[in-house]
Tab-separated table of C-alpha atoms and ligand atoms in Angstrom:
chain	number	residue	atom	x	y	z
T	29	UNK	CA	110.337	75.747	86.869
T	30	UNK	CA	107.474	77.184	84.864
T	31	UNK	CA	107.902	80.662	83.969
T	32	UNK	CA	105.735	83.028	85.342
T	33	UNK	CA	102.991	84.646	83.100
T	34	UNK	CA	102.307	88.373	83.540
T	35	UNK	CA	105.764	88.755	85.717
T	36	UNK	CA	105.769	92.301	85.625
T	37	UNK	CA	102.828	93.252	87.102
T	38	UNK	CA	103.569	90.897	90.375
T	39	UNK	CA	105.799	91.666	92.613
T	40	UNK	CA	109.707	90.501	92.253
T	41	UNK	CA	110.052	87.761	93.923
T	42	UNK	CA	107.233	85.981	92.399
T	43	UNK	CA	107.622	82.490	90.919
T	44	UNK	CA	105.771	79.427	90.394
T	45	UNK	CA	107.186	77.084	92.860
T	46	UNK	CA	107.425	73.467	93.279
T	47	UNK	CA	103.448	72.556	93.789
T	48	UNK	CA	102.925	74.123	90.515
T	49	UNK	CA	101.527	77.115	92.815
T	50	UNK	CA	101.869	81.160	92.996
T	51	UNK	CA	104.649	82.160	95.176
T	52	UNK	CA	106.389	85.655	96.821
T	53	UNK	CA	109.874	84.908	97.684
T	54	UNK	CA	109.506	81.406	98.175
T	55	UNK	CA	106.818	81.287	100.352
T	56	UNK	CA	103.541	79.532	98.721
T	57	UNK	CA	100.218	81.333	98.427
T	58	UNK	CA	98.061	78.913	98.933
T	59	UNK	CA	99.776	78.258	102.421
T	60	UNK	CA	99.645	82.052	103.668
T	61	UNK	CA	96.163	81.962	102.929
T	62	UNK	CA	95.517	79.199	104.899
T	63	UNK	CA	97.041	80.666	107.658
T	64	UNK	CA	96.506	84.246	107.956
T	65	UNK	CA	92.665	83.771	106.267
T	66	UNK	CA	90.723	84.881	102.860
T	67	UNK	CA	90.613	87.757	101.279
T	68	UNK	CA	93.936	88.743	102.296
T	69	UNK	CA	96.570	91.713	100.952
T	70	UNK	CA	99.871	89.800	101.082
T	71	UNK	CA	103.027	92.323	100.236
T	72	UNK	CA	106.507	91.732	99.278
T	73	UNK	CA	109.378	93.694	100.947
T	74	UNK	CA	111.644	92.948	98.371
T	75	UNK	CA	109.693	94.829	95.774
T	76	UNK	CA	109.450	97.557	97.548
T	77	UNK	CA	112.774	98.211	98.720
T	78	UNK	CA	113.660	97.582	95.274
T	79	UNK	CA	111.474	100.176	93.843
T	80	UNK	CA	112.913	102.789	96.723
T	81	UNK	CA	116.143	102.133	95.774
T	82	UNK	CA	115.168	102.636	91.490
T	83	UNK	CA	113.863	105.863	92.340
T	84	UNK	CA	116.887	106.477	94.566
T	85	UNK	CA	119.267	105.942	92.371
T	86	UNK	CA	117.510	106.615	88.829
T	87	UNK	CA	116.801	110.292	90.110
T	88	UNK	CA	119.924	110.926	91.737
T	89	UNK	CA	121.861	109.654	88.581
T	90	UNK	CA	120.528	112.500	86.718
T	91	UNK	CA	119.818	115.158	89.082
T	92	UNK	CA	121.604	114.978	92.560
T	93	UNK	CA	120.267	117.183	94.720
T	94	UNK	CA	116.741	114.919	95.090
T	95	UNK	CA	114.970	113.638	97.768
T	96	UNK	CA	112.628	111.074	97.103
T	97	UNK	CA	109.770	111.571	99.003
T	98	UNK	CA	106.782	108.980	99.599
T	99	UNK	CA	103.200	108.982	99.573
T	100	UNK	CA	101.634	107.533	102.337
T	101	UNK	CA	98.071	107.586	100.931
T	102	UNK	CA	98.733	105.299	99.039
T	103	UNK	CA	98.998	103.164	101.292
T	104	UNK	CA	100.016	103.177	104.558
T	105	UNK	CA	101.667	100.657	107.829
T	106	UNK	CA	104.342	100.957	110.347
T	107	UNK	CA	106.014	98.425	108.988
T	108	UNK	CA	106.049	99.336	105.987
T	109	UNK	CA	106.829	103.408	107.209
T	110	UNK	CA	110.295	101.301	108.411
T	111	UNK	CA	111.113	100.262	104.971
T	112	UNK	CA	110.736	103.547	104.189
T	113	UNK	CA	112.798	105.326	106.691
T	114	UNK	CA	115.154	102.534	106.448
T	115	UNK	CA	115.886	102.808	102.729
T	116	UNK	CA	115.958	107.222	103.321
T	117	UNK	CA	112.960	108.394	101.702
T	118	UNK	CA	111.153	111.541	103.039
T	119	UNK	CA	107.003	110.661	103.285
T	120	UNK	CA	104.128	113.550	103.230
T	121	UNK	CA	100.343	113.359	104.778
T	122	UNK	CA	97.320	114.986	103.935
T	123	UNK	CA	95.271	114.432	107.042
T	124	UNK	CA	95.951	114.629	110.600
T	125	UNK	CA	95.727	110.769	110.304
T	126	UNK	CA	98.006	110.082	108.237
T	127	UNK	CA	100.493	112.153	110.606
T	128	UNK	CA	99.328	110.751	113.434
T	129	UNK	CA	100.569	108.038	112.300
T	130	UNK	CA	104.000	108.206	110.913
T	131	UNK	CA	104.201	109.934	113.948
T	132	UNK	CA	103.535	106.784	115.850
T	133	UNK	CA	106.023	104.693	113.891
T	134	UNK	CA	108.331	107.508	114.403
T	135	UNK	CA	108.870	108.873	111.443
T	136	UNK	CA	111.485	111.827	111.283
T	137	UNK	CA	108.996	114.289	111.932
T	138	UNK	CA	111.599	116.741	109.779
T	139	UNK	CA	111.004	114.339	106.508
T	140	UNK	CA	107.563	114.611	106.679
T	141	UNK	CA	105.708	117.181	104.412
T	142	UNK	CA	102.113	117.884	105.033
T	143	UNK	CA	99.860	118.392	101.779
T	144	UNK	CA	96.339	118.875	101.511
T	145	UNK	CA	93.448	121.350	99.955
T	146	UNK	CA	91.653	122.092	103.114
T	147	UNK	CA	93.380	121.817	105.919
T	148	UNK	CA	91.818	122.380	109.103
T	149	UNK	CA	92.855	124.494	112.048
T	150	UNK	CA	93.684	121.476	114.631
T	151	UNK	CA	95.454	119.827	112.070
T	152	UNK	CA	97.801	122.632	111.473
T	153	UNK	CA	98.605	122.963	114.632
T	154	UNK	CA	99.197	119.234	115.623
T	155	UNK	CA	101.562	119.444	112.963
T	156	UNK	CA	103.662	122.745	113.500
T	157	UNK	CA	103.790	121.452	117.149
T	158	UNK	CA	104.891	118.449	116.060
T	159	UNK	CA	107.938	119.874	114.217
T	160	UNK	CA	106.419	118.655	110.820
T	161	UNK	CA	109.345	119.348	108.375
T	162	UNK	CA	107.637	121.229	105.331
T	163	UNK	CA	104.122	121.897	104.759
T	164	UNK	CA	102.950	122.442	101.279
T	165	UNK	CA	100.213	125.376	100.813
T	166	UNK	CA	96.967	124.705	99.036
T	167	UNK	CA	94.768	128.180	99.903
T	168	UNK	CA	95.031	131.867	100.491
T	169	UNK	CA	92.618	131.255	103.220
T	170	UNK	CA	95.589	128.463	104.522
T	171	UNK	CA	98.151	130.958	104.079
T	172	UNK	CA	96.488	133.032	106.407
T	173	UNK	CA	95.876	130.563	108.729
T	174	UNK	CA	98.937	128.350	109.021
T	175	UNK	CA	100.854	131.663	109.523
T	176	UNK	CA	98.421	132.358	112.808
T	177	UNK	CA	98.506	129.416	113.747
T	178	UNK	CA	103.229	129.290	113.314
T	179	UNK	CA	102.338	132.809	114.899
T	180	UNK	CA	100.534	131.210	117.871
T	181	UNK	CA	102.842	128.750	118.510
T	182	UNK	CA	105.861	131.107	117.791
T	183	UNK	CA	107.261	129.505	115.539
T	184	UNK	CA	108.620	129.944	111.732
T	185	UNK	CA	107.128	127.326	109.267
T	186	UNK	CA	108.753	126.746	106.386
T	187	UNK	CA	106.132	125.555	103.513
T	188	UNK	CA	105.881	125.143	99.641
T	189	UNK	CA	103.456	126.276	97.846
T	190	UNK	CA	101.087	124.154	95.476
T	191	UNK	CA	100.405	125.422	91.666
T	192	UNK	CA	98.243	124.155	89.497
T	193	UNK	CA	99.946	124.705	85.888
T	194	UNK	CA	97.176	123.805	83.402
T	195	UNK	CA	98.328	120.684	81.888
T	196	UNK	CA	96.824	117.812	81.199
T	197	UNK	CA	98.134	115.067	82.181
T	198	UNK	CA	95.718	112.222	80.432
T	199	UNK	CA	94.714	110.337	83.512
T	200	UNK	CA	91.363	109.260	84.551
T	201	UNK	CA	89.291	112.328	84.696
T	202	UNK	CA	88.643	111.517	88.707
T	203	UNK	CA	92.465	111.591	88.773
T	204	UNK	CA	93.584	114.954	87.101
T	205	UNK	CA	94.840	117.123	88.999
T	206	UNK	CA	97.082	119.684	87.310
T	207	UNK	CA	94.373	120.613	85.144
T	208	UNK	CA	92.643	124.149	85.496
T	209	UNK	CA	89.295	122.676	86.549
T	210	UNK	CA	90.544	121.305	90.122
T	211	UNK	CA	90.379	121.416	93.483
T	212	UNK	CA	94.112	121.355	94.130
T	213	UNK	CA	96.774	124.268	93.777
T	214	UNK	CA	96.876	127.799	92.804
T	215	UNK	CA	96.353	128.255	89.033
T	216	UNK	CA	98.670	130.176	87.453
T	217	UNK	CA	96.749	130.737	84.899
T	218	UNK	CA	94.185	132.478	86.130
T	219	UNK	CA	96.980	134.418	87.918
T	220	UNK	CA	96.048	132.925	91.746
T	221	UNK	CA	99.588	132.065	92.074
T	222	UNK	CA	101.257	135.467	91.254
T	223	UNK	CA	99.257	136.655	93.998
T	224	UNK	CA	99.702	133.896	96.240
T	225	UNK	CA	103.586	133.765	96.152
T	226	UNK	CA	103.177	137.830	96.820
T	227	UNK	CA	100.975	136.961	99.797
T	228	UNK	CA	103.078	134.391	101.349
T	229	UNK	CA	106.095	135.705	101.394
T	230	UNK	CA	105.254	138.831	103.020
T	231	UNK	CA	103.441	136.666	106.240
T	232	UNK	CA	106.087	137.097	109.231
T	233	UNK	CA	105.280	133.500	110.280
T	234	UNK	CA	106.232	131.490	106.507
T	235	UNK	CA	109.755	130.651	105.210
T	236	UNK	CA	108.577	130.007	101.729
T	237	UNK	CA	111.062	127.337	100.230
T	238	UNK	CA	109.783	126.838	97.383
T	239	UNK	CA	106.734	125.528	93.740
T	240	UNK	CA	104.931	122.223	93.651
T	241	UNK	CA	102.313	120.795	91.721
T	242	UNK	CA	101.412	117.125	91.086
T	243	UNK	CA	99.327	116.247	87.633
T	244	UNK	CA	97.401	113.473	88.363
T	245	UNK	CA	97.876	109.724	89.185
T	246	UNK	CA	98.900	107.146	87.400
T	247	UNK	CA	100.786	108.868	84.289
T	248	UNK	CA	102.439	106.369	81.392
T	249	UNK	CA	102.885	109.826	79.731
T	250	UNK	CA	106.234	111.566	80.374
T	251	UNK	CA	105.483	114.673	78.011
T	252	UNK	CA	103.321	116.198	80.508
T	253	UNK	CA	105.267	116.387	83.236
T	254	UNK	CA	107.823	118.122	80.837
T	255	UNK	CA	105.361	120.320	79.838
T	256	UNK	CA	104.688	121.832	83.605
T	257	UNK	CA	108.177	121.863	84.483
T	258	UNK	CA	108.941	124.210	81.808
T	259	UNK	CA	106.152	126.541	82.331
T	260	UNK	CA	106.418	126.384	86.090
T	261	UNK	CA	109.491	127.380	86.185
T	262	UNK	CA	108.976	130.202	83.812
T	263	UNK	CA	106.505	131.581	86.577
T	264	UNK	CA	109.738	130.893	89.188
T	265	UNK	CA	111.328	133.109	87.144
T	266	UNK	CA	108.912	135.577	86.996
T	267	UNK	CA	108.597	135.479	90.721
T	268	UNK	CA	111.819	135.898	91.425
T	269	UNK	CA	112.004	138.865	89.311
T	270	UNK	CA	108.829	140.549	90.621
T	271	UNK	CA	108.663	139.198	94.076
T	272	UNK	CA	112.381	138.450	94.843
T	273	UNK	CA	110.818	134.554	95.799
T	274	UNK	CA	113.950	131.868	95.901
T	275	UNK	CA	112.952	128.672	94.343
T	276	UNK	CA	115.416	126.833	96.480
T	277	UNK	CA	113.230	123.412	96.655
T	278	UNK	CA	110.935	122.021	93.488
T	279	UNK	CA	108.477	119.657	93.208
T	280	UNK	CA	106.889	118.011	90.175
T	281	UNK	CA	104.960	115.610	92.797
T	282	UNK	CA	104.444	111.709	91.837
T	283	UNK	CA	102.272	109.865	89.273
T	284	UNK	CA	104.310	107.500	88.036
T	285	UNK	CA	102.102	104.151	86.322
T	286	UNK	CA	102.779	101.033	87.222
T	287	UNK	CA	101.813	98.099	85.184
T	288	UNK	CA	98.351	96.575	86.543
T	289	UNK	CA	97.771	94.588	82.618
T	290	UNK	CA	100.342	93.060	81.255
T	291	UNK	CA	100.080	94.428	78.160
T	292	UNK	CA	100.074	98.056	79.318
T	293	UNK	CA	103.204	98.657	81.360
T	294	UNK	CA	104.842	102.515	81.842
T	295	UNK	CA	108.431	103.752	81.334
T	296	UNK	CA	110.581	102.634	83.717
T	297	UNK	CA	112.069	105.065	86.499
T	298	UNK	CA	114.580	106.104	84.790
T	299	UNK	CA	112.735	107.248	82.119
T	300	UNK	CA	110.877	109.103	84.290
T	301	UNK	CA	113.907	110.976	86.097
T	302	UNK	CA	115.370	111.701	83.385
T	303	UNK	CA	112.659	113.948	81.200
T	304	UNK	CA	112.109	115.489	84.385
T	305	UNK	CA	115.696	116.266	85.622
T	306	UNK	CA	116.262	117.222	81.698
T	307	UNK	CA	113.499	119.386	81.666
T	308	UNK	CA	114.589	121.234	85.050
T	309	UNK	CA	117.816	121.284	83.670
T	310	UNK	CA	117.303	123.257	80.766
T	311	UNK	CA	114.200	125.422	82.032
T	312	UNK	CA	116.831	126.294	84.805
T	313	UNK	CA	119.407	127.481	82.440
T	314	UNK	CA	117.173	128.794	80.062
T	315	UNK	CA	115.439	131.347	82.925
T	316	UNK	CA	118.653	131.458	84.933
T	317	UNK	CA	117.493	129.590	87.894
T	318	UNK	CA	120.020	128.163	90.438
T	319	UNK	CA	118.919	124.875	90.303
T	320	UNK	CA	116.430	124.382	93.448
T	321	UNK	CA	116.398	120.658	95.463
T	322	UNK	CA	113.978	118.807	93.330
T	323	UNK	CA	111.447	116.538	95.837
T	324	UNK	CA	109.920	113.349	93.990
T	325	UNK	CA	106.597	111.952	95.472
T	326	UNK	CA	105.277	108.844	94.313
T	327	UNK	CA	103.099	106.688	96.287
T	328	UNK	CA	101.675	103.848	93.383
T	329	UNK	CA	104.790	103.157	91.961
T	330	UNK	CA	106.708	102.449	95.620
T	331	UNK	CA	104.063	100.087	96.965
T	332	UNK	CA	101.850	98.471	93.887
T	333	UNK	CA	103.692	95.979	92.587
T	334	UNK	CA	104.484	95.420	95.632
T	335	UNK	CA	101.030	94.119	96.873
T	336	UNK	CA	98.538	91.045	95.721
T	337	UNK	CA	94.778	90.407	96.692
T	338	UNK	CA	94.145	87.164	97.309
T	339	UNK	CA	90.509	86.089	97.710
T	340	UNK	CA	88.724	82.310	97.777
T	341	UNK	CA	86.104	81.608	94.668
T	342	UNK	CA	82.321	81.282	95.931
T	343	UNK	CA	79.787	80.488	94.404
T	344	UNK	CA	79.388	80.534	90.158
T	345	UNK	CA	76.361	82.126	88.023
T	346	UNK	CA	76.736	81.338	84.263
T	347	UNK	CA	73.809	82.925	81.912
T	348	UNK	CA	74.410	81.207	78.865
T	349	UNK	CA	75.429	83.615	75.801
T	350	UNK	CA	75.675	86.934	78.391
T	351	UNK	CA	77.901	86.262	80.690
T	352	UNK	CA	79.782	83.861	83.410
T	353	UNK	CA	79.912	85.799	87.288
T	354	UNK	CA	82.630	84.284	89.509
T	355	UNK	CA	81.659	85.988	92.938
T	356	UNK	CA	84.805	86.003	95.456
T	357	UNK	CA	85.022	86.688	99.291
T	358	UNK	CA	85.991	90.508	98.883
T	359	UNK	CA	85.194	93.292	96.059
T	360	UNK	CA	84.665	96.966	96.485
T	361	UNK	CA	84.838	96.950	100.033
T	362	UNK	CA	88.451	96.181	100.081
T	363	UNK	CA	89.173	97.211	96.149
T	364	UNK	CA	86.987	100.612	95.809
T	365	UNK	CA	89.283	101.672	92.115
T	366	UNK	CA	87.188	99.285	89.209
T	367	UNK	CA	84.060	100.549	90.671
T	368	UNK	CA	85.366	104.269	90.591
T	369	UNK	CA	87.915	104.449	87.945
T	370	UNK	CA	86.974	101.492	85.782
T	371	UNK	CA	90.532	100.105	86.776
T	372	UNK	CA	91.633	97.157	85.913
T	373	UNK	CA	93.660	94.290	86.651
T	374	UNK	CA	95.035	91.446	85.677
T	375	UNK	CA	93.396	88.015	87.750
T	376	UNK	CA	95.251	84.894	88.740
T	377	UNK	CA	94.540	82.072	89.300
T	378	UNK	CA	96.642	81.060	92.800
T	379	UNK	CA	96.435	77.346	92.809
T	380	UNK	CA	97.023	77.122	88.572
T	381	UNK	CA	98.713	80.572	87.346
T	382	UNK	CA	99.906	78.710	84.245
T	383	UNK	CA	96.420	77.051	83.853
T	384	UNK	CA	95.214	76.384	80.607
T	385	UNK	CA	92.213	78.540	79.212
T	386	UNK	CA	88.681	77.755	80.115
T	387	UNK	CA	86.717	80.489	80.110
T	388	UNK	CA	86.172	84.344	80.466
T	389	UNK	CA	84.795	85.514	83.622
T	390	UNK	CA	83.533	88.352	85.101
T	391	UNK	CA	84.838	88.290	89.121
T	392	UNK	CA	81.962	89.476	90.939
T	393	UNK	CA	82.487	91.119	94.357
T	394	UNK	CA	80.435	89.840	97.795
T	395	UNK	CA	79.173	93.886	98.628
T	396	UNK	CA	75.718	94.780	97.583
T	397	UNK	CA	75.983	96.816	94.110
T	398	UNK	CA	75.967	95.878	90.706
T	399	UNK	CA	78.805	97.858	90.469
T	400	UNK	CA	81.002	95.910	92.869
T	401	UNK	CA	82.750	93.950	89.918
T	402	UNK	CA	86.798	93.630	90.515
T	403	UNK	CA	87.430	92.551	86.704
T	404	UNK	CA	85.439	92.398	83.693
T	405	UNK	CA	85.728	89.411	80.932
T	406	UNK	CA	88.969	87.807	82.284
T	407	UNK	CA	90.801	84.845	80.893
T	408	UNK	CA	90.945	82.399	83.460
T	409	UNK	CA	91.748	78.323	83.271
T	410	UNK	CA	89.496	76.375	85.051
T	411	UNK	CA	88.616	77.343	88.823
T	412	UNK	CA	85.613	76.403	91.575
T	413	UNK	CA	84.574	77.230	94.818
T	414	UNK	CA	87.263	76.933	97.740
T	415	UNK	CA	89.938	77.815	94.325
T	416	UNK	CA	92.068	81.304	95.186
T	417	UNK	CA	92.034	84.000	92.768
T	418	UNK	CA	94.855	86.820	92.773
T	419	UNK	CA	94.380	90.162	92.029
T	420	UNK	CA	98.744	91.650	91.515
T	421	UNK	CA	99.457	95.493	91.288
T	422	UNK	CA	97.027	95.750	94.475
T	423	UNK	CA	99.296	97.416	97.180
T	424	UNK	CA	98.443	100.932	96.446
T	425	UNK	CA	95.056	102.841	96.942
T	426	UNK	CA	92.984	99.498	97.604
T	427	UNK	CA	93.891	99.289	101.146
T	428	UNK	CA	93.693	102.746	102.517
T	429	UNK	CA	90.402	103.354	100.373
T	430	UNK	CA	88.993	100.138	102.035
T	431	UNK	CA	85.491	100.453	103.742
T	432	UNK	CA	83.284	98.837	105.982
T	433	UNK	CA	79.845	99.276	103.368
T	434	UNK	CA	77.838	95.814	104.260
T	435	UNK	CA	79.129	96.094	107.527
T	436	UNK	CA	82.357	94.226	106.130
T	437	UNK	CA	85.247	93.541	108.176
T	438	UNK	CA	88.225	94.783	106.679
T	439	UNK	CA	91.543	91.863	105.037
T	440	UNK	CA	93.800	91.403	107.247
T	441	UNK	CA	97.950	92.091	105.445
T	442	UNK	CA	100.724	90.011	105.614
T	443	UNK	CA	104.394	91.340	105.040
T	444	UNK	CA	106.213	88.728	103.075
T	445	UNK	CA	110.230	89.971	104.098
T	446	UNK	CA	113.241	89.621	102.401
T	447	UNK	CA	114.259	86.364	105.077
T	448	UNK	CA	110.629	84.613	103.459
T	449	UNK	CA	108.821	85.046	106.552
T	450	UNK	CA	105.334	85.952	106.980
T	451	UNK	CA	104.549	89.017	109.324
T	452	UNK	CA	100.790	89.918	110.525
T	453	UNK	CA	101.687	93.542	109.667
T	454	UNK	CA	97.555	94.501	109.735
T	455	UNK	CA	95.014	91.698	111.761
T	456	UNK	CA	91.672	91.115	109.804
T	457	UNK	CA	88.969	93.455	111.415
T	458	UNK	CA	86.673	91.576	113.936
T	459	UNK	CA	82.610	92.737	114.396
T	460	UNK	CA	84.073	93.354	117.848
T	461	UNK	CA	85.842	96.397	115.750
T	462	UNK	CA	83.426	97.533	113.910
T	463	UNK	CA	80.681	97.497	116.869
T	464	UNK	CA	83.564	99.749	118.743
T	465	UNK	CA	82.019	102.675	117.692
T	466	UNK	CA	78.551	102.646	118.242
T	467	UNK	CA	76.678	104.481	120.844
T	468	UNK	CA	74.376	102.360	122.961
T	469	UNK	CA	71.519	103.888	125.056
B	512	LLP	N1	101.827	114.279	95.262
B	512	LLP	C1	100.862	114.734	95.785
B	512	LLP	C2	100.283	116.028	96.148
B	512	LLP	C3	99.408	114.202	95.164
B	512	LLP	O1	98.222	114.745	95.722
B	512	LLP	C4	99.678	112.665	95.542
B	512	LLP	C5	98.470	111.820	95.162
B	512	LLP	C6	100.743	111.601	95.320
B	512	LLP	C7	101.712	112.758	95.546
B	512	LLP	C8	100.732	110.342	94.731
B	512	LLP	O2	100.858	110.051	93.293
B	512	LLP	P1	101.431	108.831	92.777
B	512	LLP	O3	102.107	108.534	92.779
B	512	LLP	O4	101.246	107.911	93.693
B	512	LLP	O5	100.234	108.607	91.686
B	512	LLP	N2	92.783	107.071	94.623
B	512	LLP	C9	93.954	107.206	93.112
B	512	LLP	C10	95.212	107.466	93.243
B	512	LLP	C11	95.247	109.838	93.988
B	512	LLP	C12	95.964	110.187	93.784
B	512	LLP	C13	96.392	111.601	95.224
B	512	LLP	N3	97.830	112.224	94.310
B	512	LLP	C14	93.556	105.603	92.527
B	512	LLP	O6	93.752	104.814	92.989
B	512	LLP	O7	94.064	105.414	91.493
């Protein structure tokens, strides 16, 4: 069997089959696309499970009191939530919609945490009424609003406070969240965090369990976690002394990177775990804190590598001496990340993954925007109309950020199970779906 190139960015079950084509869990990707249509997102169950286990094992080995909380914004689907539940993870949501989705999938409500910088009264009502496990508060307005809502419903709500630690995680500006100039979290630096602790502790319907921060994503460096953990623990110690806050729970968020390019791979989960656990343990000793329960919130790193987007090649435009554009049947409508963050992806020929280099081309989407480019100047074997191209590492933040721009139906999603079955887990949208919300007089 031929060796798979860029194996580190493909699902763990990916291989090259006897026909010389890309396969996932032994299933020929071209055959899957012929059955379910193009473009298609294919998820590998084995990779999702392996990532869940890697997180649970790596973190508990160095810090036994850890819970792994999957951030469903990265990709939410009933079949995936079942896998997540089965692996014993918790989840977080950031809107009433994500909560409704999780509840519809029968996810245990006590294992759900509600994040978000501007939850509405209605959303808080729905969450408290449902008996949600945690709400992570992100503004002074929310402290009062949630206290009121919980009071109206006759409940005491368990909450954490989201802090902003002013640490630059060295990632794209649009995905940095723990810096001073951010809409997220109570800033420690400005004194807001202390005011928030004081205010939250004085509310009769809130039970403040701990502190949270999230630096941004994807984070290829470990040092920002180390720096922020130490800073937040120093703050927690001061809050214990001044306001009597007992930090029973602590969350350094998510943000663990994945490999998008074979040439730029992230640290292992064990390395993230060791860095975070070591700094937490050291800071607790240094500041005389009882070691809290730790909650890790990975999104991208659980599902990113599991997903592969597959497109069909249409027209090819050669501009001599300038560039060759290969147009495919999807694009920014199903993957906005290159246009929004200049995100880079590998591109692989499904029919000829080990094919000899033929030329460099730019993969253009079909949407009516010049910025609709999925990958720039990638090296490919010879491809022509009807050939299939795969974008590995497309499992996180592509489908959830998809739009119906140009009234383009969003793609179908197939899960390849560990038993090598192909299961349609989201059907392709139809024109009727898209017409259904318009009101005709
Ligand atoms: N926890 C909190 C509070 C978050 O805000 C996020 C992501 C996560 C956890 C999960 O982060 P992850 O492990 O997935 O990096 N659309 C962007 C990413 C936005 C992330 C938003 N918050 C992208 O496509 O790169």
